[in-house]
Amino acid sequence: MAIRVTVWNEYLHEVEKESIAAIYPKGIHTAIADGIRNYGEFETRTATLAEPEHGLTDEVLENTDVLIWWGHKGHARVEDAIVDRVHQRVLAGMGLIVLHSGHFSKIFKKLMGTTCNLKWREQGDKERIWVVDPAHPIAEGIGAYFELEHEEMYGERFDIPAPDELVFISWFTGGEVFRSGCTYHRGRGKIFYFRPGHETYPTYHNDNVLRVIANATRWAGQPQGALPVFGKTAALEPIPGK
Ligand code: ZN
């Protein structure tokens, strides 16, 4: 069965700046939603900041297996009540893929519990993304590494908790390195942070980038076991003497 994916984008840069609209005429969200369908069976929809409830109603989230998140300048404008709603859905089992500047989104910081701060530079460094866990399903179909000719640099230290699994490490022309593909489990939810995707570069048209996002969507949207039951519990069998 197709994995139901909602691609969320603040959708501000593309509307406000012509040079960015030229790269993503229908927005980063549409580029990703259309692009990943070349790499798997996904039923995609999109949602943006300006929509009522940011497009993330209870109904949308209930029907979302994996939420993909791109945000940058609009983090503070995302309502706390919606962040709480997404947080609850992640803990209940919805997958979450946080891209690039989403490292500073309210939802990612809430799930990580750290500042999620990092070093950055916008000077068109080349990025070389190394696969450090070739057995991981998120690395499927990716060679030993792939390159993006120009990207914004993100460098260590990246203030995140130690990832459950580290799939990619990036190297940049200027000399920095970065943990650019990190997995986490929170409750029943699986989370993947993936670094590339600065809005002034055509990164979400890159085949390797789209393949990684598709792989991660499949990984995070896998079928799961029964919902856990918490709290006071009746014995399954008689307890002698009671
Ligand atoms: Zn950026």
mmCIF file of C-alpha atoms and ligand atoms in Angstrom:
data_model
loop_
_atom_site.group_PDB
_atom_site.id
_atom_site.type_symbol
_atom_site.label_atom_id
_atom_site.label_comp_id
_atom_site.label_asym_id
_atom_site.label_seq_id
_atom_site.Cartn_x
_atom_site.Cartn_y
_atom_site.Cartn_z
ATOM 1 C CA MET A 1 0.000 0.000 0.000
ATOM 2 C CA ALA A 2 1.235 3.471 -0.833
ATOM 3 C CA ILE A 3 2.774 5.433 2.018
ATOM 4 C CA ARG A 4 0.745 8.604 2.662
ATOM 5 C CA VAL A 5 3.129 11.556 2.703
ATOM 6 C CA THR A 6 2.485 15.197 3.575
ATOM 7 C CA VAL A 7 5.226 17.606 2.477
ATOM 8 C CA TRP A 8 5.126 20.760 4.620
ATOM 9 C CA ASN A 9 6.914 23.926 3.523
ATOM 10 C CA GLU A 10 6.725 27.426 4.980
ATOM 11 C CA TYR A 11 6.663 28.594 1.319
ATOM 12 C CA LEU A 12 8.011 32.114 1.913
ATOM 13 C CA HIS A 13 11.329 32.419 0.010
ATOM 14 C CA GLU A 14 9.855 31.143 -3.262
ATOM 15 C CA VAL A 15 7.016 33.676 -3.071
ATOM 16 C CA GLU A 16 9.177 36.614 -2.027
ATOM 17 C CA LYS A 17 12.219 36.242 -4.264
ATOM 18 C CA GLU A 18 12.206 35.852 -8.032
ATOM 19 C CA SER A 19 15.572 34.067 -8.250
ATOM 20 C CA ILE A 20 14.301 31.387 -5.848
ATOM 21 C CA ALA A 21 10.933 31.118 -7.611
ATOM 22 C CA ALA A 22 12.923 30.436 -10.790
ATOM 23 C CA ILE A 23 14.426 27.323 -9.155
ATOM 24 C CA TYR A 24 11.178 26.204 -7.489
ATOM 25 C CA PRO A 25 8.292 27.680 -9.505
ATOM 26 C CA LYS A 26 5.705 25.674 -7.548
ATOM 27 C CA GLY A 27 7.622 25.740 -4.278
ATOM 28 C CA ILE A 28 10.056 23.380 -2.583
ATOM 29 C CA HIS A 29 7.114 21.302 -1.276
ATOM 30 C CA THR A 30 5.866 20.532 -4.793
ATOM 31 C CA ALA A 31 9.377 19.731 -6.067
ATOM 32 C CA ILE A 32 9.797 17.181 -3.277
ATOM 33 C CA ALA A 33 6.268 15.746 -3.505
ATOM 34 C CA ASP A 34 6.629 15.252 -7.277
ATOM 35 C CA GLY A 35 10.294 14.191 -7.127
ATOM 36 C CA ILE A 36 10.042 11.351 -4.618
ATOM 37 C CA ARG A 37 7.314 9.625 -6.623
ATOM 38 C CA ASN A 38 10.039 8.568 -9.090
ATOM 39 C CA TYR A 39 11.562 6.479 -6.289
ATOM 40 C CA GLY A 40 8.625 4.707 -4.674
ATOM 41 C CA GLU A 41 4.916 4.322 -4.231
ATOM 42 C CA PHE A 42 3.864 7.440 -2.360
ATOM 43 C CA GLU A 43 0.522 9.166 -2.094
ATOM 44 C CA THR A 44 1.630 12.766 -1.601
ATOM 45 C CA ARG A 45 -0.054 15.960 -0.542
ATOM 46 C CA THR A 46 1.392 19.307 0.505
ATOM 47 C CA ALA A 47 0.726 21.824 3.270
ATOM 48 C CA THR A 48 2.058 25.343 3.872
ATOM 49 C CA LEU A 49 2.320 27.918 6.656
ATOM 50 C CA ALA A 50 -0.319 30.258 5.211
ATOM 51 C CA GLU A 51 -3.079 27.639 5.134
ATOM 52 C CA PRO A 52 -5.547 27.438 8.047
ATOM 53 C CA GLU A 53 -3.845 25.477 10.854
ATOM 54 C CA HIS A 54 -0.774 25.542 8.560
ATOM 55 C CA GLY A 55 -2.471 22.820 6.529
ATOM 56 C CA LEU A 56 -1.891 20.375 9.389
ATOM 57 C CA THR A 57 -5.398 19.691 10.657
ATOM 58 C CA ASP A 58 -6.178 16.653 12.811
ATOM 59 C CA GLU A 59 -7.704 15.055 9.730
ATOM 60 C CA VAL A 60 -4.572 15.607 7.612
ATOM 61 C CA LEU A 61 -2.231 14.315 10.305
ATOM 62 C CA GLU A 62 -4.437 11.278 11.017
ATOM 63 C CA ASN A 63 -4.071 10.398 7.334
ATOM 64 C CA THR A 64 -0.319 11.036 7.152
ATOM 65 C CA ASP A 65 2.185 8.198 7.573
ATOM 66 C CA VAL A 66 5.221 10.445 7.057
ATOM 67 C CA LEU A 67 5.499 14.226 7.373
ATOM 68 C CA ILE A 68 8.361 15.974 5.542
ATOM 69 C CA TRP A 69 9.312 19.414 6.938
ATOM 70 C CA TRP A 70 11.071 22.356 5.285
ATOM 71 C CA GLY A 71 11.192 25.674 7.183
ATOM 72 C CA HIS A 72 13.623 28.558 7.625
ATOM 73 C CA LYS A 73 12.547 32.150 8.220
ATOM 74 C CA GLY A 74 9.033 31.292 9.406
ATOM 75 C CA HIS A 75 9.851 28.976 12.360
ATOM 76 C CA ALA A 76 8.508 31.461 14.935
ATOM 77 C CA ARG A 77 5.241 31.821 13.007
ATOM 78 C CA VAL A 78 4.356 28.144 13.410
ATOM 79 C CA GLU A 79 1.709 28.004 16.142
ATOM 80 C CA ASP A 80 2.629 26.089 19.293
ATOM 81 C CA ALA A 81 -0.693 24.226 19.266
ATOM 82 C CA ILE A 82 0.122 22.819 15.819
ATOM 83 C CA VAL A 83 3.630 21.876 16.938
ATOM 84 C CA ASP A 84 2.100 20.004 19.903
ATOM 85 C CA ARG A 85 -0.290 18.232 17.545
ATOM 86 C CA VAL A 86 2.565 17.115 15.255
ATOM 87 C CA HIS A 87 4.606 16.080 18.305
ATOM 88 C CA GLN A 88 1.753 13.868 19.569
ATOM 89 C CA ARG A 89 1.393 12.251 16.142
ATOM 90 C CA VAL A 90 5.128 11.514 15.986
ATOM 91 C CA LEU A 91 5.051 9.878 19.418
ATOM 92 C CA ALA A 92 2.030 7.853 18.255
ATOM 93 C CA GLY A 93 3.931 6.585 15.199
ATOM 94 C CA MET A 94 3.952 9.120 12.359
ATOM 95 C CA GLY A 95 7.336 9.354 10.639
ATOM 96 C CA LEU A 96 9.016 12.768 10.407
ATOM 97 C CA ILE A 97 11.711 13.877 7.974
ATOM 98 C CA VAL A 98 13.291 17.208 8.823
ATOM 99 C CA LEU A 99 15.218 18.888 6.019
ATOM 100 C CA HIS A 100 18.057 21.423 6.040
ATOM 101 C CA SER A 101 17.131 24.619 7.973
ATOM 102 C CA GLY A 102 14.358 22.644 9.660
ATOM 103 C CA HIS A 103 17.079 21.952 12.263
ATOM 104 C CA PHE A 104 15.804 25.123 13.979
ATOM 105 C CA SER A 105 12.090 24.317 13.642
ATOM 106 C CA LYS A 106 10.027 24.186 16.834
ATOM 107 C CA ILE A 107 9.101 20.552 16.202
ATOM 108 C CA PHE A 108 12.706 19.365 15.729
ATOM 109 C CA LYS A 109 13.992 21.256 18.787
ATOM 110 C CA LYS A 110 11.117 19.892 20.885
ATOM 111 C CA LEU A 111 11.868 16.324 19.810
ATOM 112 C CA MET A 112 15.643 16.700 20.296
ATOM 113 C CA GLY A 113 15.657 18.725 23.538
ATOM 114 C CA THR A 114 18.871 20.554 22.565
ATOM 115 C CA THR A 115 19.592 23.888 20.834
ATOM 116 C CA CYS A 116 20.149 22.184 17.433
ATOM 117 C CA ASN A 117 22.584 25.025 16.657
ATOM 118 C CA LEU A 118 25.388 24.698 14.109
ATOM 119 C CA LYS A 119 27.976 26.611 12.065
ATOM 120 C CA TRP A 120 26.970 27.891 8.616
ATOM 121 C CA ARG A 121 28.337 29.789 5.597
ATOM 122 C CA GLU A 122 26.663 30.741 2.344
ATOM 123 C CA GLN A 123 29.526 30.860 -0.111
ATOM 124 C CA GLY A 124 28.754 28.075 -2.572
ATOM 125 C CA ASP A 125 30.989 25.389 -1.067
ATOM 126 C CA LYS A 126 30.929 21.998 -2.760
ATOM 127 C CA GLU A 127 29.354 19.354 -0.505
ATOM 128 C CA ARG A 128 30.515 15.731 -0.591
ATOM 129 C CA ILE A 129 28.055 13.473 1.231
ATOM 130 C CA TRP A 130 29.630 10.218 2.400
ATOM 131 C CA VAL A 131 27.610 7.106 3.185
ATOM 132 C CA VAL A 132 28.912 5.866 6.552
ATOM 133 C CA ASP A 133 26.239 3.162 7.051
ATOM 134 C CA PRO A 134 25.946 1.377 3.680
ATOM 135 C CA ALA A 135 23.689 -1.336 5.162
ATOM 136 C CA HIS A 136 21.067 1.235 6.138
ATOM 137 C CA PRO A 137 17.897 1.272 3.985
ATOM 138 C CA ILE A 138 18.126 5.065 3.713
ATOM 139 C CA ALA A 139 21.400 4.629 1.766
ATOM 140 C CA GLU A 140 19.895 2.200 -0.756
ATOM 141 C CA GLY A 141 20.942 3.019 -4.331
ATOM 142 C CA ILE A 142 23.443 5.661 -3.236
ATOM 143 C CA GLY A 143 27.116 4.978 -4.000
ATOM 144 C CA ALA A 144 29.993 5.467 -1.587
ATOM 145 C CA TYR A 145 29.300 9.190 -1.759
ATOM 146 C CA PHE A 146 27.625 11.832 -3.898
ATOM 147 C CA GLU A 147 28.361 15.487 -4.480
ATOM 148 C CA LEU A 148 26.389 18.715 -4.693
ATOM 149 C CA GLU A 149 28.357 21.271 -6.690
ATOM 150 C CA HIS A 150 27.165 24.208 -4.596
ATOM 151 C CA GLU A 151 25.446 24.238 -1.222
ATOM 152 C CA GLU A 152 25.270 26.245 1.955
ATOM 153 C CA MET A 153 27.834 24.917 4.457
ATOM 154 C CA TYR A 154 26.635 23.486 7.775
ATOM 155 C CA GLY A 155 29.488 22.551 10.117
ATOM 156 C CA GLU A 156 30.089 20.830 13.436
ATOM 157 C CA ARG A 157 29.486 21.241 16.170
ATOM 158 C CA PHE A 158 25.849 20.378 15.473
ATOM 159 C CA ASP A 159 24.172 20.487 18.887
ATOM 160 C CA ILE A 160 21.938 17.402 18.656
ATOM 161 C CA PRO A 161 21.669 14.309 20.849
ATOM 162 C CA ALA A 162 23.799 11.421 19.561
ATOM 163 C CA PRO A 163 21.798 9.958 16.660
ATOM 164 C CA ASP A 164 20.462 6.400 16.954
ATOM 165 C CA GLU A 165 22.082 5.816 13.566
ATOM 166 C CA LEU A 166 24.362 8.006 11.498
ATOM 167 C CA VAL A 167 23.866 7.382 7.782
ATOM 168 C CA PHE A 168 25.716 10.301 6.133
ATOM 169 C CA ILE A 169 28.595 12.643 6.905
ATOM 170 C CA SER A 170 29.193 15.736 4.761
ATOM 171 C CA TRP A 171 32.488 17.364 3.853
ATOM 172 C CA PHE A 172 32.667 20.927 2.502
ATOM 173 C CA THR A 173 35.242 22.732 0.364
ATOM 174 C CA GLY A 174 36.024 25.095 3.236
ATOM 175 C CA GLY A 175 37.130 22.143 5.387
ATOM 176 C CA GLU A 176 34.187 21.529 7.733
ATOM 177 C CA VAL A 177 32.377 18.246 8.315
ATOM 178 C CA PHE A 178 28.779 17.644 9.428
ATOM 179 C CA ARG A 179 26.563 14.746 10.524
ATOM 180 C CA SER A 180 24.156 15.174 7.640
ATOM 181 C CA GLY A 181 21.935 12.084 7.906
ATOM 182 C CA CYS A 182 20.746 11.195 11.409
ATOM 183 C CA THR A 183 17.996 8.843 12.621
ATOM 184 C CA TYR A 184 16.085 8.990 15.904
ATOM 185 C CA HIS A 185 13.223 7.128 17.543
ATOM 186 C CA ARG A 186 10.785 9.070 19.728
ATOM 187 C CA GLY A 187 7.908 7.016 21.106
ATOM 188 C CA ARG A 188 6.654 4.989 18.147
ATOM 189 C CA GLY A 189 7.812 7.602 15.657
ATOM 190 C CA LYS A 190 10.876 7.410 13.454
ATOM 191 C CA ILE A 191 12.677 10.644 12.642
ATOM 192 C CA PHE A 192 15.310 11.393 9.999
ATOM 193 C CA TYR A 193 17.234 14.634 9.723
ATOM 194 C CA PHE A 194 18.780 15.276 6.280
ATOM 195 C CA ARG A 195 20.993 18.301 5.778
ATOM 196 C CA PRO A 196 21.017 19.432 2.108
ATOM 197 C CA GLY A 197 18.475 21.864 0.689
ATOM 198 C CA HIS A 198 19.331 25.556 0.863
ATOM 199 C CA GLU A 199 16.656 27.470 -1.042
ATOM 200 C CA THR A 200 19.021 29.263 -3.461
ATOM 201 C CA TYR A 201 20.329 25.990 -4.952
ATOM 202 C CA PRO A 202 18.454 23.383 -7.052
ATOM 203 C CA THR A 203 19.166 20.678 -4.448
ATOM 204 C CA TYR A 204 15.648 19.201 -4.479
ATOM 205 C CA HIS A 205 15.970 18.509 -8.194
ATOM 206 C CA ASN A 206 19.034 16.307 -7.547
ATOM 207 C CA ASP A 207 18.416 12.588 -8.136
ATOM 208 C CA ASN A 208 20.479 11.405 -5.167
ATOM 209 C CA VAL A 209 18.819 13.867 -2.798
ATOM 210 C CA LEU A 210 15.336 12.808 -3.932
ATOM 211 C CA ARG A 211 16.300 9.145 -3.655
ATOM 212 C CA VAL A 212 17.507 9.645 -0.068
ATOM 213 C CA ILE A 213 14.273 11.449 0.875
ATOM 214 C CA ALA A 214 12.226 8.666 -0.749
ATOM 215 C CA ASN A 215 14.281 5.984 1.045
ATOM 216 C CA ALA A 216 13.847 7.810 4.350
ATOM 217 C CA THR A 217 10.111 8.138 3.767
ATOM 218 C CA ARG A 218 9.850 4.381 3.239
ATOM 219 C CA TRP A 219 11.962 3.723 6.337
ATOM 220 C CA ALA A 220 9.964 6.111 8.535
ATOM 221 C CA GLY A 221 6.599 4.957 7.184
ATOM 222 C CA GLN A 222 7.031 1.203 7.677
ATOM 223 C CA PRO A 223 4.051 -0.671 9.120
ATOM 224 C CA GLN A 224 4.190 -0.977 12.878
ATOM 225 C CA GLY A 225 3.045 -3.319 15.628
ATOM 226 C CA ALA A 226 0.138 -2.716 18.001
ATOM 227 C CA LEU A 227 -0.261 0.553 19.881
ATOM 228 C CA PRO A 228 1.261 0.124 23.341
ATOM 229 C CA VAL A 229 -1.091 0.240 26.332
ATOM 230 C CA PHE A 230 0.105 2.084 29.430
ATOM 231 C CA GLY A 231 -1.027 2.380 33.043
ATOM 232 C CA LYS A 232 -2.716 0.079 35.589
ATOM 233 C CA THR A 233 -3.013 -3.386 34.098
ATOM 234 C CA ALA A 234 -5.093 -6.442 34.940
ATOM 235 C CA ALA A 235 -3.147 -9.689 35.293
ATOM 236 C CA LEU A 236 -3.229 -11.925 32.225
ATOM 237 C CA GLU A 237 -3.239 -15.065 34.404
ATOM 238 C CA PRO A 238 -4.314 -15.730 37.967
ATOM 239 C CA ILE A 239 -1.603 -14.757 40.454
ATOM 240 C CA PRO A 240 -1.237 -17.497 43.134
ATOM 241 C CA GLY A 241 -2.321 -16.374 46.604
ATOM 242 C CA LYS A 242 -4.169 -13.291 45.327
HETATM 243 ZN ZN ZN B 1 19.863 27.333 4.194
#
